[in-house]
């Protein structure tokens, strides 16, 4: 079964500092990969996705993520964090072979980001 | 553009009472629809998904049921709530052609007392 690990439960960074949130997945083949962001009490917003092609993916709000097949990782990065980026971030994977019949995304448990002014 | 609505936003219900949560999508036709539950510290769990009117698939056996009476309406129900049903319920939609690219609604916070 596929799984997603976000090793950091909580990260605190200063405003203006760079950010990297880690995501590792376990799956037999290259899956679809996603990053979502969730503000307190809100739904999830899709930041970016990777299906194939260029391993560096650009998303909304200045975020990017890099797929590294050799490390089974899909880390999220931002060069300069803004106070409004404080939220919880979720990595998710889905099987590339859509014939699996279920459309379930497998989510990590999330990383909470705090931003110090 | 597409919009997804959920209501109510918050709900407090006693154990044993019924439940009905509603989700509607605007701006698209024949979407796939999903119900997820988010429990604190446990990530998101897919409960049900639907690829069309009247077509419901359950991922986890439980006290809940889902229905899709109209193309863009998805309802989550229970006849008798349990304490363990408390959580944050999220509805999501996707295109049939891209089922894994899912877009989420604002959620409903359910507290069972």
PDB file of C-alpha atoms in Angstrom:
ATOM      1  CA  UNK A   1       0.000   0.000   0.000  1.00  0.00           C
ATOM      2  CA  UNK A   2       1.157   3.475  -0.733  1.00  0.00           C
ATOM      3  CA  UNK A   3       2.046   5.824   2.102  1.00  0.00           C
ATOM      4  CA  UNK A   4       3.150   9.399   2.569  1.00  0.00           C
ATOM      5  CA  UNK A   5       5.480  10.642   5.276  1.00  0.00           C
ATOM      6  CA  UNK A   6       5.881  14.238   6.304  1.00  0.00           C
ATOM      7  CA  UNK A   7       8.655  13.996   8.873  1.00  0.00           C
ATOM      8  CA  UNK A   8       8.185  17.452  10.354  1.00  0.00           C
ATOM      9  CA  UNK A   9       5.051  17.962  12.415  1.00  0.00           C
ATOM     10  CA  UNK A  10       5.750  21.630  13.110  1.00  0.00           C
ATOM     11  CA  UNK A  11       8.204  24.093  11.571  1.00  0.00           C
ATOM     12  CA  UNK A  12       8.814  27.690  12.605  1.00  0.00           C
ATOM     13  CA  UNK A  13      10.549  30.147  10.296  1.00  0.00           C
ATOM     14  CA  UNK A  14      11.122  33.875  10.326  1.00  0.00           C
ATOM     15  CA  UNK A  15       9.337  36.035   7.811  1.00  0.00           C
ATOM     16  CA  UNK A  16      11.541  36.464   4.754  1.00  0.00           C
ATOM     17  CA  UNK A  17      13.441  33.248   5.365  1.00  0.00           C
ATOM     18  CA  UNK A  18      13.416  30.358   2.936  1.00  0.00           C
ATOM     19  CA  UNK A  19      11.263  27.296   3.527  1.00  0.00           C
ATOM     20  CA  UNK A  20      11.469  23.628   2.677  1.00  0.00           C
ATOM     21  CA  UNK A  21       8.808  21.141   3.737  1.00  0.00           C
ATOM     22  CA  UNK A  22       9.664  17.505   3.303  1.00  0.00           C
ATOM     23  CA  UNK A  23       7.526  14.765   1.815  1.00  0.00           C
ATOM     24  CA  UNK A  24       8.504  11.161   1.157  1.00  0.00           C
ATOM     25  CA  UNK A  25       6.272   8.568  -0.400  1.00  0.00           C
ATOM     26  CA  UNK A  26       6.272   4.833  -0.622  1.00  0.00           C
ATOM     27  CA  UNK A  27       4.887   3.406  -3.826  1.00  0.00           C
ATOM     28  CA  UNK A  28       5.928   0.887  -6.419  1.00  0.00           C
ATOM     29  CA  UNK A  29       5.927   3.343  -9.294  1.00  0.00           C
ATOM     30  CA  UNK A  30       5.919   7.080  -9.802  1.00  0.00           C
ATOM     31  CA  UNK A  31       2.604   8.375  -8.529  1.00  0.00           C
ATOM     32  CA  UNK A  32       0.794  11.620  -9.030  1.00  0.00           C
ATOM     33  CA  UNK A  33       1.997  14.061  -6.367  1.00  0.00           C
ATOM     34  CA  UNK A  34       0.273  17.036  -4.795  1.00  0.00           C
ATOM     35  CA  UNK A  35       0.752  19.705  -2.163  1.00  0.00           C
ATOM     36  CA  UNK A  36      -2.224  21.283  -0.435  1.00  0.00           C
ATOM     37  CA  UNK A  37      -2.415  24.098   2.102  1.00  0.00           C
ATOM     38  CA  UNK A  38      -5.026  24.444   4.835  1.00  0.00           C
ATOM     39  CA  UNK A  39      -5.627  27.537   6.924  1.00  0.00           C
ATOM     40  CA  UNK A  40      -7.252  26.989  10.342  1.00  0.00           C
ATOM     41  CA  UNK A  41     -10.875  25.943  10.033  1.00  0.00           C
ATOM     42  CA  UNK A  42     -10.756  26.049   6.257  1.00  0.00           C
ATOM     43  CA  UNK A  43     -10.743  23.560   3.416  1.00  0.00           C
ATOM     44  CA  UNK A  44      -7.653  22.472   1.494  1.00  0.00           C
ATOM     45  CA  UNK A  45      -6.307  24.526  -1.368  1.00  0.00           C
ATOM     46  CA  UNK A  46      -4.264  22.887  -4.107  1.00  0.00           C
ATOM     47  CA  UNK A  47      -0.823  24.508  -4.307  1.00  0.00           C
ATOM     48  CA  UNK A  48       0.741  22.434  -7.053  1.00  0.00           C
ATOM     49  CA  UNK A  49       0.794  19.041  -8.688  1.00  0.00           C
ATOM     50  CA  UNK A  50       3.220  16.746 -10.469  1.00  0.00           C
ATOM     51  CA  UNK A  51       2.114  14.243 -13.065  1.00  0.00           C
ATOM     52  CA  UNK A  52       5.136  13.861 -15.342  1.00  0.00           C
ATOM     53  CA  UNK A  53       7.777  15.845 -17.190  1.00  0.00           C
ATOM     54  CA  UNK A  54       9.873  18.564 -15.602  1.00  0.00           C
ATOM     55  CA  UNK A  55      10.682  17.541 -12.058  1.00  0.00           C
ATOM     56  CA  UNK A  56      10.568  21.114 -10.779  1.00  0.00           C
ATOM     57  CA  UNK A  57       6.958  22.225 -10.523  1.00  0.00           C
ATOM     58  CA  UNK A  58       5.745  25.766  -9.982  1.00  0.00           C
ATOM     59  CA  UNK A  59       2.589  26.433  -8.022  1.00  0.00           C
ATOM     60  CA  UNK A  60       0.525  29.264  -6.673  1.00  0.00           C
ATOM     61  CA  UNK A  61       1.605  31.763  -4.025  1.00  0.00           C
ATOM     62  CA  UNK A  62       5.260  31.490  -5.021  1.00  0.00           C
ATOM     63  CA  UNK A  63       5.660  27.843  -4.041  1.00  0.00           C
ATOM     64  CA  UNK A  64       7.564  25.217  -5.966  1.00  0.00           C
ATOM     65  CA  UNK A  65       8.270  21.533  -5.453  1.00  0.00           C
ATOM     66  CA  UNK A  66      10.890  19.189  -6.783  1.00  0.00           C
ATOM     67  CA  UNK A  67      10.267  15.524  -7.542  1.00  0.00           C
ATOM     68  CA  UNK A  68      13.284  13.321  -6.896  1.00  0.00           C
ATOM     69  CA  UNK A  69      12.638   9.786  -8.021  1.00  0.00           C
ATOM     70  CA  UNK A  70      15.821   8.383  -6.465  1.00  0.00           C
ATOM     71  CA  UNK A  71      14.798   9.691  -3.051  1.00  0.00           C
ATOM     72  CA  UNK A  72      11.027   9.137  -3.416  1.00  0.00           C
ATOM     73  CA  UNK A  73      10.607  12.719  -2.346  1.00  0.00           C
ATOM     74  CA  UNK A  74       8.527  15.711  -3.344  1.00  0.00           C
ATOM     75  CA  UNK A  75       9.672  18.591  -1.159  1.00  0.00           C
ATOM     76  CA  UNK A  76       7.902  21.925  -1.131  1.00  0.00           C
ATOM     77  CA  UNK A  77       9.947  25.122  -1.190  1.00  0.00           C
ATOM     78  CA  UNK A  78       9.502  28.858  -1.046  1.00  0.00           C
ATOM     79  CA  UNK A  79      12.401  31.329  -1.267  1.00  0.00           C
ATOM     80  CA  UNK A  80      10.906  33.939   1.063  1.00  0.00           C
ATOM     81  CA  UNK A  81       8.100  33.194   3.486  1.00  0.00           C
ATOM     82  CA  UNK A  82       5.347  35.703   4.217  1.00  0.00           C
ATOM     83  CA  UNK A  83       3.354  35.833   7.457  1.00  0.00           C
ATOM     84  CA  UNK A  84       0.267  34.822   5.483  1.00  0.00           C
ATOM     85  CA  UNK A  85       1.916  31.480   4.652  1.00  0.00           C
ATOM     86  CA  UNK A  86       1.337  30.293   8.218  1.00  0.00           C
ATOM     87  CA  UNK A  87      -0.925  27.267   7.782  1.00  0.00           C
ATOM     88  CA  UNK A  88      -0.817  23.489   7.622  1.00  0.00           C
ATOM     89  CA  UNK A  89       0.612  21.843   4.536  1.00  0.00           C
ATOM     90  CA  UNK A  90      -0.299  18.404   3.263  1.00  0.00           C
ATOM     91  CA  UNK A  91       1.473  16.235   0.745  1.00  0.00           C
ATOM     92  CA  UNK A  92      -0.658  13.709  -1.133  1.00  0.00           C
ATOM     93  CA  UNK A  93      -0.103  10.930  -3.640  1.00  0.00           C
ATOM     94  CA  UNK A  94      -2.288   8.979  -6.015  1.00  0.00           C
ATOM     95  CA  UNK A  95      -1.505   5.941  -8.156  1.00  0.00           C
ATOM     96  CA  UNK A  96      -0.417   6.630 -11.715  1.00  0.00           C
ATOM     97  CA  UNK A  97      -2.417   3.646 -12.958  1.00  0.00           C
ATOM     98  CA  UNK A  98      -5.911   5.061 -12.716  1.00  0.00           C
ATOM     99  CA  UNK A  99      -7.370   1.642 -13.386  1.00  0.00           C
ATOM    100  CA  UNK A 100      -7.072   0.994  -9.684  1.00  0.00           C
ATOM    101  CA  UNK A 101     -10.763   1.852  -9.410  1.00  0.00           C
ATOM    102  CA  UNK A 102     -10.567   4.009  -6.335  1.00  0.00           C
ATOM    103  CA  UNK A 103      -9.836   7.691  -6.560  1.00  0.00           C
ATOM    104  CA  UNK A 104      -8.414   8.013  -3.128  1.00  0.00           C
ATOM    105  CA  UNK A 105      -5.632  10.429  -2.500  1.00  0.00           C
ATOM    106  CA  UNK A 106      -3.293   9.262   0.246  1.00  0.00           C
ATOM    107  CA  UNK A 107      -2.375  12.200   2.452  1.00  0.00           C
ATOM    108  CA  UNK A 108       0.479  12.762   4.821  1.00  0.00           C
ATOM    109  CA  UNK A 109      -0.362  13.878   8.330  1.00  0.00           C
ATOM    110  CA  UNK A 110       0.623  17.433   7.607  1.00  0.00           C
ATOM    111  CA  UNK A 111       3.259  19.952   8.625  1.00  0.00           C
ATOM    112  CA  UNK A 112       2.172  23.004  10.552  1.00  0.00           C
ATOM    113  CA  UNK A 113       4.072  26.125   9.564  1.00  0.00           C
ATOM    114  CA  UNK A 114       4.428  29.032  11.962  1.00  0.00           C
ATOM    115  CA  UNK A 115       5.942  32.314  10.788  1.00  0.00           C
ATOM    116  CA  UNK A 116       7.719  34.681  13.171  1.00  0.00           C
ATOM    117  CA  UNK A 117       7.370  38.354  12.211  1.00  0.00           C
TER     118      UNK A 117
ATOM    119  CA  UNK B   1     -15.021  29.014 -12.681  1.00  0.00           C
ATOM    120  CA  UNK B   2     -16.016  26.203 -10.366  1.00  0.00           C
ATOM    121  CA  UNK B   3     -17.192  26.736  -6.808  1.00  0.00           C
ATOM    122  CA  UNK B   4     -17.915  24.210  -4.095  1.00  0.00           C
ATOM    123  CA  UNK B   5     -20.180  24.905  -1.135  1.00  0.00           C
ATOM    124  CA  UNK B   6     -20.722  23.015   2.083  1.00  0.00           C
ATOM    125  CA  UNK B   7     -23.207  23.551   4.851  1.00  0.00           C
ATOM    126  CA  UNK B   8     -23.542  23.884   7.644  1.00  0.00           C
ATOM    127  CA  UNK B   9     -20.113  25.255   8.549  1.00  0.00           C
ATOM    128  CA  UNK B  10     -20.356  23.987  12.104  1.00  0.00           C
ATOM    129  CA  UNK B  11     -22.684  21.557  13.806  1.00  0.00           C
ATOM    130  CA  UNK B  12     -23.063  20.275  17.343  1.00  0.00           C
ATOM    131  CA  UNK B  13     -25.215  17.186  17.663  1.00  0.00           C
ATOM    132  CA  UNK B  14     -25.975  14.774  20.521  1.00  0.00           C
ATOM    133  CA  UNK B  15     -25.071  11.113  20.327  1.00  0.00           C
ATOM    134  CA  UNK B  16     -27.806   9.126  18.631  1.00  0.00           C
ATOM    135  CA  UNK B  17     -29.165  12.014  16.586  1.00  0.00           C
ATOM    136  CA  UNK B  18     -29.326  11.980  12.770  1.00  0.00           C
ATOM    137  CA  UNK B  19     -26.953  13.863  10.495  1.00  0.00           C
ATOM    138  CA  UNK B  20     -27.202  15.457   7.105  1.00  0.00           C
ATOM    139  CA  UNK B  21     -24.333  17.412   5.548  1.00  0.00           C
ATOM    140  CA  UNK B  22     -24.703  18.895   2.106  1.00  0.00           C
ATOM    141  CA  UNK B  23     -22.237  19.722  -0.622  1.00  0.00           C
ATOM    142  CA  UNK B  24     -22.937  21.381  -3.955  1.00  0.00           C
ATOM    143  CA  UNK B  25     -20.677  22.247  -6.861  1.00  0.00           C
ATOM    144  CA  UNK B  26     -21.225  25.014  -9.381  1.00  0.00           C
ATOM    145  CA  UNK B  27     -19.627  25.651 -12.744  1.00  0.00           C
ATOM    146  CA  UNK B  28     -19.087  22.097 -13.935  1.00  0.00           C
ATOM    147  CA  UNK B  29     -21.144  19.128 -15.059  1.00  0.00           C
ATOM    148  CA  UNK B  30     -20.913  15.485 -14.039  1.00  0.00           C
ATOM    149  CA  UNK B  31     -18.055  15.954 -11.598  1.00  0.00           C
ATOM    150  CA  UNK B  32     -16.641  13.224  -9.407  1.00  0.00           C
ATOM    151  CA  UNK B  33     -17.558  14.010  -5.808  1.00  0.00           C
ATOM    152  CA  UNK B  34     -15.850  12.942  -2.593  1.00  0.00           C
ATOM    153  CA  UNK B  35     -16.414  13.005   1.155  1.00  0.00           C
ATOM    154  CA  UNK B  36     -13.345  13.037   3.401  1.00  0.00           C
ATOM    155  CA  UNK B  37     -13.052  13.152   7.173  1.00  0.00           C
ATOM    156  CA  UNK B  38     -10.167  14.883   8.866  1.00  0.00           C
ATOM    157  CA  UNK B  39      -9.443  13.930  12.449  1.00  0.00           C
ATOM    158  CA  UNK B  40      -6.851  15.808  14.470  1.00  0.00           C
ATOM    159  CA  UNK B  41      -3.351  14.517  13.796  1.00  0.00           C
ATOM    160  CA  UNK B  42      -4.575  11.774  11.488  1.00  0.00           C
ATOM    161  CA  UNK B  43      -4.649  13.347   8.057  1.00  0.00           C
ATOM    162  CA  UNK B  44      -7.556  12.905   5.696  1.00  0.00           C
ATOM    163  CA  UNK B  45      -9.548   9.745   5.180  1.00  0.00           C
ATOM    164  CA  UNK B  46     -11.699   9.186   2.114  1.00  0.00           C
ATOM    165  CA  UNK B  47     -15.194   8.076   3.154  1.00  0.00           C
ATOM    166  CA  UNK B  48     -17.198   8.003  -0.085  1.00  0.00           C
ATOM    167  CA  UNK B  49     -16.859   8.943  -3.701  1.00  0.00           C
ATOM    168  CA  UNK B  50     -19.303   9.219  -6.576  1.00  0.00           C
ATOM    169  CA  UNK B  51     -18.738   9.238 -10.322  1.00  0.00           C
ATOM    170  CA  UNK B  52     -22.358   9.988 -11.185  1.00  0.00           C
ATOM    171  CA  UNK B  53     -25.933  10.390  -9.942  1.00  0.00           C
ATOM    172  CA  UNK B  54     -26.896   7.504  -7.691  1.00  0.00           C
ATOM    173  CA  UNK B  55     -23.422   5.950  -7.906  1.00  0.00           C
ATOM    174  CA  UNK B  56     -21.736   5.796  -4.518  1.00  0.00           C
ATOM    175  CA  UNK B  57     -18.624   3.910  -3.502  1.00  0.00           C
ATOM    176  CA  UNK B  58     -17.691   3.476   0.126  1.00  0.00           C
ATOM    177  CA  UNK B  59     -14.084   3.304   1.174  1.00  0.00           C
ATOM    178  CA  UNK B  60     -14.546   2.645   4.858  1.00  0.00           C
ATOM    179  CA  UNK B  61     -17.356   0.660   6.568  1.00  0.00           C
ATOM    180  CA  UNK B  62     -18.906   2.892   9.190  1.00  0.00           C
ATOM    181  CA  UNK B  63     -21.893   4.602  10.638  1.00  0.00           C
ATOM    182  CA  UNK B  64     -22.246   6.978   7.706  1.00  0.00           C
ATOM    183  CA  UNK B  65     -23.853   6.877   4.275  1.00  0.00           C
ATOM    184  CA  UNK B  66     -23.774   9.104   1.218  1.00  0.00           C
ATOM    185  CA  UNK B  67     -26.186   9.944  -1.550  1.00  0.00           C
ATOM    186  CA  UNK B  68     -26.066  11.881  -4.794  1.00  0.00           C
ATOM    187  CA  UNK B  69     -29.610  12.879  -5.689  1.00  0.00           C
ATOM    188  CA  UNK B  70     -28.535  15.421  -8.315  1.00  0.00           C
ATOM    189  CA  UNK B  71     -25.538  15.798 -10.591  1.00  0.00           C
ATOM    190  CA  UNK B  72     -23.811  18.418  -8.449  1.00  0.00           C
ATOM    191  CA  UNK B  73     -25.169  17.575  -5.012  1.00  0.00           C
ATOM    192  CA  UNK B  74     -23.574  15.181  -2.550  1.00  0.00           C
ATOM    193  CA  UNK B  75     -25.037  14.427   0.859  1.00  0.00           C
ATOM    194  CA  UNK B  76     -23.455  12.735   3.863  1.00  0.00           C
ATOM    195  CA  UNK B  77     -25.862  11.200   6.344  1.00  0.00           C
ATOM    196  CA  UNK B  78     -26.132   9.179   9.486  1.00  0.00           C
ATOM    197  CA  UNK B  79     -29.151   7.742  11.253  1.00  0.00           C
ATOM    198  CA  UNK B  80     -27.504   7.727  14.685  1.00  0.00           C
ATOM    199  CA  UNK B  81     -24.350   9.651  15.418  1.00  0.00           C
ATOM    200  CA  UNK B  82     -21.538   8.235  17.534  1.00  0.00           C
ATOM    201  CA  UNK B  83     -18.981  10.197  19.522  1.00  0.00           C
ATOM    202  CA  UNK B  84     -16.346   8.899  17.113  1.00  0.00           C
ATOM    203  CA  UNK B  85     -18.104  10.657  14.226  1.00  0.00           C
ATOM    204  CA  UNK B  86     -16.786  14.002  15.449  1.00  0.00           C
ATOM    205  CA  UNK B  87     -14.385  15.617  13.032  1.00  0.00           C
ATOM    206  CA  UNK B  88     -13.959  17.958  10.130  1.00  0.00           C
ATOM    207  CA  UNK B  89     -15.800  16.806   7.019  1.00  0.00           C
ATOM    208  CA  UNK B  90     -14.584  17.920   3.655  1.00  0.00           C
ATOM    209  CA  UNK B  91     -16.294  17.589   0.322  1.00  0.00           C
ATOM    210  CA  UNK B  92     -14.227  17.653  -2.848  1.00  0.00           C
ATOM    211  CA  UNK B  93     -14.809  17.507  -6.578  1.00  0.00           C
ATOM    212  CA  UNK B  94     -12.763  16.584  -9.621  1.00  0.00           C
ATOM    213  CA  UNK B  95     -13.253  16.229 -13.333  1.00  0.00           C
ATOM    214  CA  UNK B  96     -14.006  12.711 -14.559  1.00  0.00           C
ATOM    215  CA  UNK B  97     -10.926  12.992 -16.755  1.00  0.00           C
ATOM    216  CA  UNK B  98      -8.659  13.957 -13.840  1.00  0.00           C
ATOM    217  CA  UNK B  99     -10.014  12.151 -10.794  1.00  0.00           C
ATOM    218  CA  UNK B 100      -6.964  12.689  -8.637  1.00  0.00           C
ATOM    219  CA  UNK B 101      -6.865  16.452  -9.078  1.00  0.00           C
ATOM    220  CA  UNK B 102      -9.341  17.173  -6.329  1.00  0.00           C
ATOM    221  CA  UNK B 103     -10.618  20.545  -5.145  1.00  0.00           C
ATOM    222  CA  UNK B 104     -11.964  20.901  -1.655  1.00  0.00           C
ATOM    223  CA  UNK B 105     -14.833  22.774  -0.085  1.00  0.00           C
ATOM    224  CA  UNK B 106     -14.628  24.865   3.099  1.00  0.00           C
ATOM    225  CA  UNK B 107     -15.592  21.945   5.346  1.00  0.00           C
ATOM    226  CA  UNK B 108     -18.053  21.256   8.167  1.00  0.00           C
ATOM    227  CA  UNK B 109     -16.908  20.977  11.767  1.00  0.00           C
ATOM    228  CA  UNK B 110     -19.038  18.320  13.466  1.00  0.00           C
ATOM    229  CA  UNK B 111     -18.960  17.867  17.214  1.00  0.00           C
ATOM    230  CA  UNK B 112     -20.929  14.982  18.670  1.00  0.00           C
ATOM    231  CA  UNK B 113     -21.672  15.435  22.362  1.00  0.00           C
TER     232      UNK B 113
END
